[in-house]
Amino acid sequence: MRRDAVQPNIVLASLFLATLVAWLGLDAVSVAPNRIVPGQGVDVLGVAGWGGMAVSISPLLVALGLAWRPTPDRLRWSTGLVVLMLSALPVWLMVAAAFTVDPDMPQARMGIGGGVWMALFLLLLALIELRTRLTMPRARGWALLLVPLASLAACLSFGLEPLALRQEYQGRSEAFVSAIAEHLLLVGVAVCLSLLLGVGLAMAMRHWPRAQRVGFAILNFLQTIPSLALFGLLLAPLAWLSSRFDWLAAFGVSGIGWAPALLALIGYSLLPMVRNTYVALDEVDLDVIEAARGMGMSRGQVFRQVRLPLALPLILEGIRITTVQAIGLTAVAALIGAGGLGTFIFQGLGQAAMDMVLLGALPILAMALVADALLGALTDLLRPGGAT
Amino acid sequence: MMRKGRSSRGYGWLSPLLWLSLLLSACLGMEGLKGLFRLVEPDSQALIYDRADFIVLLGRHLLVVGVAALLAILLGVGAAVAVTRPGGRDFLPLVGQLASIGQTFPPVAVLALAVPVLGFGTLPIIVALLLYGLLPIVRNTLAGLEGIDPGVAEAARGMGMTGGQRLRQVELPLAAPVILAGIRTSVTINIATAAIGATVGASNLGDPIISGIVNGNTAHVLQGALLIGLLALSVDSLFARFQPASSS
Amino acid sequence: MIELIHVTKRFGDAVAVDDISLSVGKGELCVLVGTSGCGKSTTLRMINRLIEHSDGEIHLDGQPVREFREEVLRRRIGYAIQSTGLFPHWTVERNIGLVPRLLKWPANRVRERVEELMALLELSMTEFADKYPSQLSGGQAQRVGVARALAADPEILLMDEPFGALDPITRESLQDELARLQARLHKTIVFVTHDMDEALRLADRLVVMNQGRIVQQGHPIELLRAPADAFVESLLGGEDRGLKEAALLPVSERMSPLGPGPLAEERIARDATLREALSVMLWRHVEHLAVVDDDEVPIGELSLRRLVGARDHDA
């Protein structure tokens, strides 16, 4: 029975090893006396000395050891350790701020170094791997992330003033909040409108099969055109329209701004929406429909009680794809003055202010992930017979 | 069946050639469309974007996308193959999940995050495109390899084919349409993302659009948009030529 | 030829095959039969090492299979499965020529061999050589699968429910075809099925498996006459066993020499089965049949008493 003994989990082992290398080899933080001057990298030793380094890597070494003989119990311990390490990252940044930033220089700011970013990334991967190995439900996996998030929130409210990202935020907290609102509004309106249009189009295509080929050809064509180009191409006709029709201009339509952005977003959203709705309505198991008819259900009853509920998960999948895509595209729309979080990205790039870029990019990333997770969970919930 | 399908689907060389020739003639003969641009910018002095030749911008655009795509194909297919071999199977769940989670990352955000790490210029664009372009390729290669009829895989083993023979003669050819669809998605996204790369200092077809927006010259925006659109359609129709079956 | 000695296979804690011993002689057609999950497929796949056995030994011509390189071993053993496993991107011709090409036969010899096999399996070369598997019917695809398994002229053939997915008529004709081929080629065949009629029809040796163990093995008639336990009995069809046995015995076994009386009107061929003879009697409402040889010449007669009563004959 020796052969059945637990093999080392090489995935976890290599993830922890890589984390260790990144932690020790890359900068922990970078410190700059003000916003203009580029930051000076500080590594782990520079932050906390030999003792601090030893403390900081000890949980990693334990996790590495646990990965060697990964019984389910040890995997659960590892999960705890990984959550602990993730939660400790903000604390570590507070420690680093206390040791490296001169409190007498109010302009001084601290950026997060490559080591910490890599550790964050690799530890999240380790968490995904652990979730898979322990066959943990998706919801519990997300719940585990709440602990590090709470730790981050606590650290942000009690300290971390020198953190560059925080300073960027404090400089423009109102703009930030309204950018998020604009972003969400654009995405929401685009998704809702394209849902209505998409379902209508899909039903029409089912009704007139001849329209189907042409319809999909056009939508595919639209999807192929790069976003920047589509925004650009819409600019001229919309500008022309608003100069011709005063009521359009009064409504706020112009070559730049929200109008071309919304049009382009809807254009891109239609393909996944129509495709999923069409497939969903079309490919409900024919046997089931046949059986429903055989039992004497009317057409309307078949549609409402059988076809639609069975199609719903696929339609929701279409909404999920559309929403995630729209969140990204709205960022590009900032280039034509549509507002949203993309504004920070492009302003930051223009001013070479990297922390401002992060202030725009990180929330976009988070929004996409959260939208994906929420709509995915909703799809699972609505799937008859439970998640598959 | 697959072979027969190619000619009968009506995807000849016609449509890629058409788009390509439109693209090239638009690049070289933008002057000829002056009348059109005059309509949108009646008062502009510099009606045609002249800071660089369009053909040079097109070349740079293609170079960036091409290099990134080539590396992404090598790395992506390689990684997917590696994690489906017996030695690398342990990594399969993680890589599969990473590829599907990664697809929710907006390309612009990835591009923006690459800049603080890698700086401005062409190299960070290539790296960002490479990283982002990897995901659809890895995901589709995995789907293609995992989607092979288990009976076929078992027969290949039972007949005494070695691992390499199975990969080259059975698995890759059977997964090819799905892999190609992944490469198509990857390249389509990268053409679009590379254009946005003009904002971080890579000079390419995005340049006229960005500078047009900044300087309020709609004609320049249109010129850039037209060329990028034509480029995307040319490349996409080339893929359609080689990929007959359903791409959805 | 093939010998399994105290072979066990464990998947984790589950025991799929539990200490079985089995020996298949040269030229024998051995059928493993049992309900699904009884370990018959696992046993088959351990022979060409698609699954490695946990304990015990498997020998091929006296040599442990573990001593072969996997690929070399498998190229020596033909393998046919229910889903055919034909490569969808290759033509029929290329599919059949697979193993010979793996063995680096020269191209013209591969081509000749493919032609020979397609003729053997009654697949027209001009019609089928360039077709793709998706263009074949189930029966045709399975023929190609068998041809591919036979391509390199292996001495041993492993067949895992090869006819399981076919309709009854196609299945029977392919069973006949396999019996015909076997009469000509004398391969050593291990054949897995859950269809008892198929098993009875093809087997020289019938091996009944249940829960990873061999419950009984022997000639089909032996098993029919003396099932080891209730499981084998129910698997063999309970009350239906009489008909199953009758289907295995030829008329010539029970006929009596021509008597002095008038010849019965209804005729039956001497190599027809007793079951067929019984069916003719039931249908025609007669108790006597004239037995004729291949040239329709009467050579004996068969009465209902003799057909059903072997003991009467002994006494």
PDB file of N, CA, C and O in Angstrom, chain A residues 4 32 49 98 100 109 118 127 131 147 152 195 208 244 345 370:
ATOM      1  N   ASP A   4       0.020   4.003  -2.491  1.00  0.00           N
ATOM      2  CA  ASP A   4      -1.128   4.878  -2.321  1.00  0.00           C
ATOM      3  C   ASP A   4      -0.843   6.051  -1.385  1.00  0.00           C
ATOM      4  O   ASP A   4      -1.707   6.880  -1.157  1.00  0.00           O
ATOM      5  N   ALA A  32       8.891  57.491  -2.368  1.00  0.00           N
ATOM      6  CA  ALA A  32       9.266  58.717  -3.070  1.00  0.00           C
ATOM      7  C   ALA A  32       8.969  59.908  -2.175  1.00  0.00           C
ATOM      8  O   ALA A  32       7.987  59.893  -1.444  1.00  0.00           O
ATOM      9  N   GLY A  49      14.544  44.323   8.216  1.00  0.00           N
ATOM     10  CA  GLY A  49      15.752  43.703   8.737  1.00  0.00           C
ATOM     11  C   GLY A  49      15.655  42.179   8.733  1.00  0.00           C
ATOM     12  O   GLY A  49      14.662  41.598   8.300  1.00  0.00           O
ATOM     13  N   ALA A  98       5.597  52.583   8.257  1.00  0.00           N
ATOM     14  CA  ALA A  98       6.156  53.097   9.504  1.00  0.00           C
ATOM     15  C   ALA A  98       7.672  53.125   9.471  1.00  0.00           C
ATOM     16  O   ALA A  98       8.298  54.053   9.977  1.00  0.00           O
ATOM     17  N   THR A 100       9.761  53.024   6.627  1.00  0.00           N
ATOM     18  CA  THR A 100      10.493  53.604   5.497  1.00  0.00           C
ATOM     19  C   THR A 100      10.113  55.042   5.187  1.00  0.00           C
ATOM     20  O   THR A 100      10.873  55.752   4.557  1.00  0.00           O
ATOM     21  N   ARG A 109       5.393  59.559  -0.249  1.00  0.00           N
ATOM     22  CA  ARG A 109       4.396  58.530  -0.551  1.00  0.00           C
ATOM     23  C   ARG A 109       5.076  57.192  -0.799  1.00  0.00           C
ATOM     24  O   ARG A 109       6.238  57.128  -1.194  1.00  0.00           O
ATOM     25  N   MET A 118       3.322  40.379  -6.578  1.00  0.00           N
ATOM     26  CA  MET A 118       3.490  38.984  -6.981  1.00  0.00           C
ATOM     27  C   MET A 118       2.980  38.047  -5.894  1.00  0.00           C
ATOM     28  O   MET A 118       2.342  37.031  -6.179  1.00  0.00           O
ATOM     29  N   LEU A 127      -4.870  29.873  -3.462  1.00  0.00           N
ATOM     30  CA  LEU A 127      -6.213  29.740  -2.892  1.00  0.00           C
ATOM     31  C   LEU A 127      -7.149  29.032  -3.876  1.00  0.00           C
ATOM     32  O   LEU A 127      -7.939  28.160  -3.495  1.00  0.00           O
ATOM     33  N   ARG A 131      -8.929  25.528  -3.215  1.00  0.00           N
ATOM     34  CA  ARG A 131     -10.384  25.388  -3.329  1.00  0.00           C
ATOM     35  C   ARG A 131     -10.726  24.187  -4.211  1.00  0.00           C
ATOM     36  O   ARG A 131     -11.631  23.416  -3.915  1.00  0.00           O
ATOM     37  N   VAL A 147     -12.036  37.945   4.470  1.00  0.00           N
ATOM     38  CA  VAL A 147     -11.111  38.207   5.584  1.00  0.00           C
ATOM     39  C   VAL A 147      -9.994  39.163   5.160  1.00  0.00           C
ATOM     40  O   VAL A 147      -9.793  40.202   5.798  1.00  0.00           O
ATOM     41  N   LEU A 152      -7.768  44.718   4.827  1.00  0.00           N
ATOM     42  CA  LEU A 152      -7.363  45.874   4.017  1.00  0.00           C
ATOM     43  C   LEU A 152      -8.156  47.114   4.434  1.00  0.00           C
ATOM     44  O   LEU A 152      -7.583  48.197   4.626  1.00  0.00           O
ATOM     45  N   LEU A 195     -30.207  43.950 -23.861  1.00  0.00           N
ATOM     46  CA  LEU A 195     -31.007  42.772 -23.492  1.00  0.00           C
ATOM     47  C   LEU A 195     -32.369  42.837 -24.175  1.00  0.00           C
ATOM     48  O   LEU A 195     -32.806  41.885 -24.827  1.00  0.00           O
ATOM     49  N   TRP A 208     -38.446  34.580 -38.475  1.00  0.00           N
ATOM     50  CA  TRP A 208     -38.054  34.662 -39.880  1.00  0.00           C
ATOM     51  C   TRP A 208     -36.661  34.083 -40.052  1.00  0.00           C
ATOM     52  O   TRP A 208     -35.664  34.823 -39.995  1.00  0.00           O
ATOM     53  N   ARG A 244     -27.333  68.979 -36.985  1.00  0.00           N
ATOM     54  CA  ARG A 244     -28.507  69.135 -37.830  1.00  0.00           C
ATOM     55  C   ARG A 244     -29.784  69.284 -37.016  1.00  0.00           C
ATOM     56  O   ARG A 244     -30.640  70.093 -37.317  1.00  0.00           O
ATOM     57  N   ILE A 345      -7.375  56.208 -15.972  1.00  0.00           N
ATOM     58  CA  ILE A 345      -6.316  55.466 -16.664  1.00  0.00           C
ATOM     59  C   ILE A 345      -5.638  56.370 -17.676  1.00  0.00           C
ATOM     60  O   ILE A 345      -4.416  56.538 -17.681  1.00  0.00           O
ATOM     61  N   VAL A 370     -16.321  40.885 -10.024  1.00  0.00           N
ATOM     62  CA  VAL A 370     -17.528  40.769  -9.200  1.00  0.00           C
ATOM     63  C   VAL A 370     -18.749  40.503 -10.079  1.00  0.00           C
ATOM     64  O   VAL A 370     -19.576  39.631  -9.775  1.00  0.00           O
TER      65      VAL A 370
END
